[in-house]
XYZ file of C-alpha atoms in Angstrom:
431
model
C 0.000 0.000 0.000
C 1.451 3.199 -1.269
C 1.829 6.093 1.399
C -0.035 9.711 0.141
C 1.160 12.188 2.635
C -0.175 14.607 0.355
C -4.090 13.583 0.755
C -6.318 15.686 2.685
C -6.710 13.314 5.249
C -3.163 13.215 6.285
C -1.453 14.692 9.014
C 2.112 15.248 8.655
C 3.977 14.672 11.786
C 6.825 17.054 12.597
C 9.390 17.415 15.164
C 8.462 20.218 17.925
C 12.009 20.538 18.243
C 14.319 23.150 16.453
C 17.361 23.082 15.622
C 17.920 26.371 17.262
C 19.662 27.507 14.557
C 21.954 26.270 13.325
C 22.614 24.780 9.515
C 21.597 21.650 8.424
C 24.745 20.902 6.602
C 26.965 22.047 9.525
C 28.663 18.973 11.106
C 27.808 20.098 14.179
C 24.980 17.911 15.952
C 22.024 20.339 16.558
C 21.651 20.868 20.638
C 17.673 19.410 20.060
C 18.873 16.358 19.078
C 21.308 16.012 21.949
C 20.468 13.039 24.322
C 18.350 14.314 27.444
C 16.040 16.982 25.904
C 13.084 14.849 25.842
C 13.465 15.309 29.856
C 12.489 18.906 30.811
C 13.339 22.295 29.033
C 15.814 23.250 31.443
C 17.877 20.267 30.518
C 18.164 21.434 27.089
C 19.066 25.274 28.432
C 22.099 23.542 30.083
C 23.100 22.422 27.306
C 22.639 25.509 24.743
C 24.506 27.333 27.786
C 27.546 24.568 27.645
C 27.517 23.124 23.866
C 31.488 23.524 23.758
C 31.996 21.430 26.901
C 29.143 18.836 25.966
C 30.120 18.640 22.251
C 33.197 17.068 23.614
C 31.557 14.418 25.579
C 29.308 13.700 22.897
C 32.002 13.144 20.611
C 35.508 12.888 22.797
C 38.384 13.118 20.494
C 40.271 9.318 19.642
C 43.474 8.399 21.543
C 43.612 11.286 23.457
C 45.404 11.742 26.710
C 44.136 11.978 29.659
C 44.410 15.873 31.655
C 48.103 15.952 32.454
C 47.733 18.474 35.580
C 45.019 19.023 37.967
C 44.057 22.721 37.813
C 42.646 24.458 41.240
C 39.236 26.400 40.916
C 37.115 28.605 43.356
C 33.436 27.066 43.958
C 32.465 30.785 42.290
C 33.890 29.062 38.907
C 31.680 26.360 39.053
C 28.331 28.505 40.165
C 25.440 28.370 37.738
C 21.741 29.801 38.587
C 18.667 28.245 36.203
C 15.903 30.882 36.576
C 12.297 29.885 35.733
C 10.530 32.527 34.551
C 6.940 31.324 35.717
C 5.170 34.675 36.091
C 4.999 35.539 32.769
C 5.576 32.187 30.830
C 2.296 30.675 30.381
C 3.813 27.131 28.893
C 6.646 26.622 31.051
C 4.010 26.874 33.990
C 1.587 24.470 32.508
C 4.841 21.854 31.767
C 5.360 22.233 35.799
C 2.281 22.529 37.364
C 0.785 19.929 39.585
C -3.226 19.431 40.753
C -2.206 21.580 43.475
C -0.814 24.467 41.934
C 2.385 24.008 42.874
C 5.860 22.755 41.147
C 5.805 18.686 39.878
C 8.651 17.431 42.573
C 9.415 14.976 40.134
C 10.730 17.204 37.300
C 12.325 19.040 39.586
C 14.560 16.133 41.078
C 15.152 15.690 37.341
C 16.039 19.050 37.124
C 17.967 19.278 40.264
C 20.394 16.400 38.755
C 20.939 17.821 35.499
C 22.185 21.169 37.035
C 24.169 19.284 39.368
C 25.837 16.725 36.679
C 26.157 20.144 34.513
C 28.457 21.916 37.650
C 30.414 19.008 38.241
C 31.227 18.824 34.484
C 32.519 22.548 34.099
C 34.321 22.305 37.365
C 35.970 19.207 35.697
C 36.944 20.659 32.418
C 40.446 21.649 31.250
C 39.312 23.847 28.539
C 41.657 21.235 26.454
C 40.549 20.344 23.265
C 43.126 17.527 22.760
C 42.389 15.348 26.636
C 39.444 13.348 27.009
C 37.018 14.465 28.672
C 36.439 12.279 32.441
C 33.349 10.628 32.943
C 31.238 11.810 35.914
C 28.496 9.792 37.254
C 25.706 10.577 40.128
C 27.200 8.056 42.467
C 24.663 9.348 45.234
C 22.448 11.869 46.621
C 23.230 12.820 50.135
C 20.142 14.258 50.950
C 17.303 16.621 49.517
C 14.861 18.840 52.104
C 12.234 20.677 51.083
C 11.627 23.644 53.494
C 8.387 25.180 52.440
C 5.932 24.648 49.431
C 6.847 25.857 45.983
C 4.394 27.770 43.861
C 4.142 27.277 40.536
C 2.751 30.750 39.889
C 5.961 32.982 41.451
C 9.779 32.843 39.863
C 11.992 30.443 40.746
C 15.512 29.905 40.715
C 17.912 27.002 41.334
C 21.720 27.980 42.081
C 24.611 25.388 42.364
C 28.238 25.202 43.049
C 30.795 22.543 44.090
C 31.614 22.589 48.124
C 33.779 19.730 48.257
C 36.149 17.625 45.952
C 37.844 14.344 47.294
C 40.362 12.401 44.854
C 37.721 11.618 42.514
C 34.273 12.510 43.926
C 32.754 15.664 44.319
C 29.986 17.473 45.989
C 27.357 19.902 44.491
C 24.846 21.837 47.169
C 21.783 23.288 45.208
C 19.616 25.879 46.834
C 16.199 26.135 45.304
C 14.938 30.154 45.787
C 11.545 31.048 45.595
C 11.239 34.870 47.151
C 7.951 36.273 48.618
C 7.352 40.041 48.391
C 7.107 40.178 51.806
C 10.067 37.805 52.608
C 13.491 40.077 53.000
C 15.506 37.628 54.664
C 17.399 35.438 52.007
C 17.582 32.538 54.077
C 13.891 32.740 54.291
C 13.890 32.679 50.272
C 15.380 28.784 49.935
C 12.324 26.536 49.878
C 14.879 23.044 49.313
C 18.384 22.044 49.376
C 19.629 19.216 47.990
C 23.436 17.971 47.818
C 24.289 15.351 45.287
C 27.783 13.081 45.134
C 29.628 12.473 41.202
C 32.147 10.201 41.114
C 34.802 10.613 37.922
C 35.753 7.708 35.822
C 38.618 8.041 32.975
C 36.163 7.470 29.854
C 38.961 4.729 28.307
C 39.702 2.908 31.151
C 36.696 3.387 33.371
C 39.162 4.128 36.186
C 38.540 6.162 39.124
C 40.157 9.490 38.177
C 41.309 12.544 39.924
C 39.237 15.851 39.828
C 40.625 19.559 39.265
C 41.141 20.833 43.433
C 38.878 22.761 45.257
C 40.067 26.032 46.856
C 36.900 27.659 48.449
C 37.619 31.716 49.339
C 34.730 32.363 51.770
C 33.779 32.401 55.489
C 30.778 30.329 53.878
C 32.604 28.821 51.147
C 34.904 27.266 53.807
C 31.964 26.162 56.023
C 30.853 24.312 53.671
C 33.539 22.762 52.835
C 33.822 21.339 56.548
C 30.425 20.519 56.937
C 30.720 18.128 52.850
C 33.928 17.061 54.600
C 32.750 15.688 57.679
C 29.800 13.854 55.859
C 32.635 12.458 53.585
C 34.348 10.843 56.731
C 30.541 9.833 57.753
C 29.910 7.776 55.020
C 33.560 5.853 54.922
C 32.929 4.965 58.230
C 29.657 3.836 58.323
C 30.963 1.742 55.091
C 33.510 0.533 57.103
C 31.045 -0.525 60.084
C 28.117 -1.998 58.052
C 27.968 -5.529 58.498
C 25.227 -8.226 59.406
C 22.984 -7.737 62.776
C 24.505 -8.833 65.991
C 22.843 -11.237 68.517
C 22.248 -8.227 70.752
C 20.601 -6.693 67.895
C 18.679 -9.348 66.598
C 16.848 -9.290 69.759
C 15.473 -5.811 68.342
C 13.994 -8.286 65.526
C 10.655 -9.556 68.362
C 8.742 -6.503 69.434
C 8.879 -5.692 65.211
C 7.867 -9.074 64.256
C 5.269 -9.676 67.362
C 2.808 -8.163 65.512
C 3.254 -9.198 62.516
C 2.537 -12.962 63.170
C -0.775 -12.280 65.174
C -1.448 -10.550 61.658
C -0.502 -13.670 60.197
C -1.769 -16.282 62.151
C -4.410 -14.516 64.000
C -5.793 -12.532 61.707
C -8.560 -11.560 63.523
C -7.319 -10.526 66.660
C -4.938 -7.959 65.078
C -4.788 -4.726 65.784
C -6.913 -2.774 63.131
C -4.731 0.146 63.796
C -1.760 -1.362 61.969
C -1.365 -2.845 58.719
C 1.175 -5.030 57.171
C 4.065 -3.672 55.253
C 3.436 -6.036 52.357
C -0.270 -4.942 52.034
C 0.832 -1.215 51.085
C 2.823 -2.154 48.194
C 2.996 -0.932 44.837
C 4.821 -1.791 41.898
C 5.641 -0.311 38.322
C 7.720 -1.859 35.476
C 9.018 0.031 32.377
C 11.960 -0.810 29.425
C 14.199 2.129 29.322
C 14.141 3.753 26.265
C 16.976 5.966 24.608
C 14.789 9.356 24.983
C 16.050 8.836 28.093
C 19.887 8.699 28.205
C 22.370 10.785 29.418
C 24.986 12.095 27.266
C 27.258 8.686 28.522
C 24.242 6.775 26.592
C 23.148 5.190 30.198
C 19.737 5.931 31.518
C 19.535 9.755 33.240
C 19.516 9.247 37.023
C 17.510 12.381 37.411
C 14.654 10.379 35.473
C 15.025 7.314 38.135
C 14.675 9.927 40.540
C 11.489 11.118 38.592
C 10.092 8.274 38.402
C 10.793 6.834 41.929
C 8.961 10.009 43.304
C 5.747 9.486 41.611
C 5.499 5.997 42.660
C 6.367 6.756 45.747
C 3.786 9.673 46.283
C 1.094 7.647 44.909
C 1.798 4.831 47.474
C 1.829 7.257 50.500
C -1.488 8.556 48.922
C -3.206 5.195 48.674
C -1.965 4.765 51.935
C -2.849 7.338 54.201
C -6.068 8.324 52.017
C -5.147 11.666 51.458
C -3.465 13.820 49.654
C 0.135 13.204 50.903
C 3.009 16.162 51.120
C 6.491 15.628 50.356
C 8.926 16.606 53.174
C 12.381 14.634 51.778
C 14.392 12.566 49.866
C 17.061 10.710 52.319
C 20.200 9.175 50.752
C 20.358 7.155 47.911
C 23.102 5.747 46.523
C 23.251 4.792 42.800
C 24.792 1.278 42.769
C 25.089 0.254 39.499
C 24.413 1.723 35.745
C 20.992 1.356 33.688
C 21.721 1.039 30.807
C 19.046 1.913 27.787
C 16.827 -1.216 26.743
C 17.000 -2.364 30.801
C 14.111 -3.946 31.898
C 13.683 -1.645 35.084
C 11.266 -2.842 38.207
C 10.246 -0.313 40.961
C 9.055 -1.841 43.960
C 7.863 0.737 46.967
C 6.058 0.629 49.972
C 5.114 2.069 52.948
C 8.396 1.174 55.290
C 7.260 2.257 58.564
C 5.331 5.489 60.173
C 5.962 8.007 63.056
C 2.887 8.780 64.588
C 4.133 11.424 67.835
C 2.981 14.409 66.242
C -0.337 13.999 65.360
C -0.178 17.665 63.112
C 2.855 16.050 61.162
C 2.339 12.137 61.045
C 5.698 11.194 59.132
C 5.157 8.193 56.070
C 8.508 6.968 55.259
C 8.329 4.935 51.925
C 10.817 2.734 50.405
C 10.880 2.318 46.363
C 13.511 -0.178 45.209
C 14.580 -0.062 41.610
C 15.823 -3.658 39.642
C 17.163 -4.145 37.019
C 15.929 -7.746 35.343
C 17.069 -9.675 32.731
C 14.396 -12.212 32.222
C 16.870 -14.561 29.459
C 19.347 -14.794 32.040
C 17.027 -15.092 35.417
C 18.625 -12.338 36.675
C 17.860 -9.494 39.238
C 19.915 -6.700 40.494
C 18.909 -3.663 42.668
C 20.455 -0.546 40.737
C 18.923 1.797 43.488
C 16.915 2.556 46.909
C 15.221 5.465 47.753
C 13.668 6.754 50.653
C 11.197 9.501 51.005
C 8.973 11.104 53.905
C 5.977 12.146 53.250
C 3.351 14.425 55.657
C 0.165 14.903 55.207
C -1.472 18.369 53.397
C -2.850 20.280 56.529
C -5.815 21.294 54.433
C -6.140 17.814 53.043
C -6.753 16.560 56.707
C -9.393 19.209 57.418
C -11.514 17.767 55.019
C -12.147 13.937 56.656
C -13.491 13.520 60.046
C -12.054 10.855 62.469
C -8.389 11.027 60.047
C -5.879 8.622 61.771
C -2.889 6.955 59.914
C -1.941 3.584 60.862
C 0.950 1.855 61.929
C 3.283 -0.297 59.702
C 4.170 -3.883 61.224
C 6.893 -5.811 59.188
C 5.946 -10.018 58.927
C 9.261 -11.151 57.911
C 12.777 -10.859 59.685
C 13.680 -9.579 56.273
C 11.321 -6.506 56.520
C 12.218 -5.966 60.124
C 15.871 -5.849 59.401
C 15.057 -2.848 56.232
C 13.476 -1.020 59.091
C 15.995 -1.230 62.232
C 18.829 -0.222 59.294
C 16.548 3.004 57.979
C 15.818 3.820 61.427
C 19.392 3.349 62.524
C 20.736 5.449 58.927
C 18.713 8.116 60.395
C 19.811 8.707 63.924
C 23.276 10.198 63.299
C 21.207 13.247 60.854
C 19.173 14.120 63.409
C 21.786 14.475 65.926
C 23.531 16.535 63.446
């Protein structure tokens, strides 16, 4: 059957994507068909912003050497600002807005990563045309807070700069502003703050690789630097120390688990105030496609992110029957690569509650992410996140007799998950 795209009753299809510019014949890959736009528009300003650094990525030259001398840079050379103009830019608003008016969190966590991955790559650079670019990674998010609600009606602005740099990692603090006319105090203006870990690998040997040094110039600068430092040292250590429970701490393992087997085996004498962990699950299963790859060609880890929010949110909503509201994302470590064509499994559910404050019940959720190869019968967890969820105070207005129950685990497997979250969260509050 022969194709008439010129008949009246054909629609032709076209890209909504320019190529902002530039020739057709010019060799030069057009930014719009640079891996990652299909994400969110400010991934694709990033990229207009830094074409001569990401045209090198994209296409690092053959057989070149690798940087032959670390430079030192000032966290001021690495400082970028997105600005969303949502006052006055009717589409842009629409692309962000949730059912409540305010900003989709999970386009901004994608967001959030491609700033950071953009910072840690122009703190990287050489400016040298003829060494090959390192390969930087998001090898884990140390922790993102969100301090107050963000509008979707009122102009917002994310700014970023490296605070630390070990051997071959480096951290990025973000600072989401969103200023009130009535708000003068700056520190009053940041409504989240998120810090996220990239790890360099040489891009021929997939080597860990040393980073340009940090030399930060400011009272704050410097603070910061102590503060990424010490949370540097936190992390080897607790590395060091994990290991399997202890007898003394498997006794921990009875009051969780008591519970849980009158749910099991006395169903009807349980408490109808709790509910078993496996009964909140949720699950979603997608094949990674290339629309969503990072310039490295692996999957973006600010879209993992994306999606890991949204199930997660709509498990704390079927859970506590209303509408639930985002407080944090704890850390997550990315463990191992997806690649595009993975068959990618998220798993989440409702990990355990904290019920002392009845105006700010705290839902903790868990969303695991495997990757599975059905022709080889394999499974592998690529990455866990945690986020805590609250509940809207208007949202609890609206239903009489509102009570959240608690979360009982009914295997020593799901006990153990919660005595290690529970125990991963003690030394931040003390903080």
């Amino acid at each position: 059957m022969e194709l008439n795209c010129s008949s009246p009753k054909t629609i032709p299809v076209v890209s909504t994507f320019t190529a902002n510019g530039s020739d057709s014949s010019s060799t030069r890959k057009p930014i719009s068909l640079w891996p990652g736009m299909y994400h969110s528009p400010v991934t694709n300003a990033l990229w207009e912003a830094r074409s001569k650094i990401f045209e090198r990525l994209l296409d690092p030259p053959k057989d070149a050497p690798p940087q032959s001398e670390l430079l030192t840079k000032t966290p001021s050379q690495s400082q970028t600002t997105i600005f969303y103009n949502f006052s006055s830019d009717y589409i842009l608003r629409e692309q962000y807005r949730d059912p409540w008016n305010e900003v989709r969190m999970g386009m901004l966590l994608e967001d959030l990563d491609a700033l950071a991955g953009t910072i840690s790559v122009k703190h990287c650079s050489d400016d040298d045309s003829t060494t090959r670019p390192l390969l930087l990674v998001t090898a884990a998010v140390d922790k993102i807070v969100l301090k107050k609600p963000i509008s979707v009606d009122i102009d917002l602005k994310i700014v970023g700069s490296v605070i630390w740099v070990g051997r071959s990692s480096i951290e990025i603090q973000l600072d989401v502003i969103q200023s009130l006319k009535e708000e003068s105090d700056v520190s009053h203006s940041v409504a989240l703050t998120a810090n996220f870990i990239f790890v360099a690998r040489d891009s021929k040997t997939g080597k860990a690789a040393a980073v340009n040094r940090l030399s930060p110039e400011t009272e704050r600068e410097k603070f910061l630097f102590e503060e990424a430092e010490a949370r540097s040292k936190l992390r080897k250590k607790k590395r060091v120390d994990r290991r399997k429970l202890e007898n003394g701490e498997v006794n921990q393992l009875e009051p969780l688990l008591a519970e849980g087997r009158i749910f099991c085996d006395m169903p009807a004498l349980a408490d109808r105030d709790s509910i078993l962990l496996r009964d909140t699950r949720l699950e979603n299963a997608l094949i990674c496609q290339p629309q969503q790859r990072n310039i490295h060609g692996r999957i973006f880890g600010g879209f993992l992110m994306h999606r890991a929010f949204e199930l997660a949110f709509s498990t704390a909503y079927v859970f506590a029957g209303l509408v639930p509201c985002f407080l944090e994302v704890d850390h997550v470590d990315f463990l191992r690569p997806v690649d595009v064509g993975d068959f990618l499994r998220l798993t989440s559910c409702v990990l355990y509650t904290k019920l002392e404050n009845p105006d700010q019940p705290l839902i903790n959720v868990e969303v695991v992410a495997h990757v599975t190869r059905p022709e080889i019968r394999s499974s592998e967890v690529s990455n866990t996140f945690y986020f805590t969820f609250s509940v809207r105070p208007e949202a609890k207005a609206t239903k009489n007799g509102f009570k959240i129950r608690n979360v009982v685990p009914a295997t020593e497997e799901e006990a153990r998950r919660i005595l290690e979250r529970m125990d991963a969260e003690m030394p931040q509050q003390n903080q």
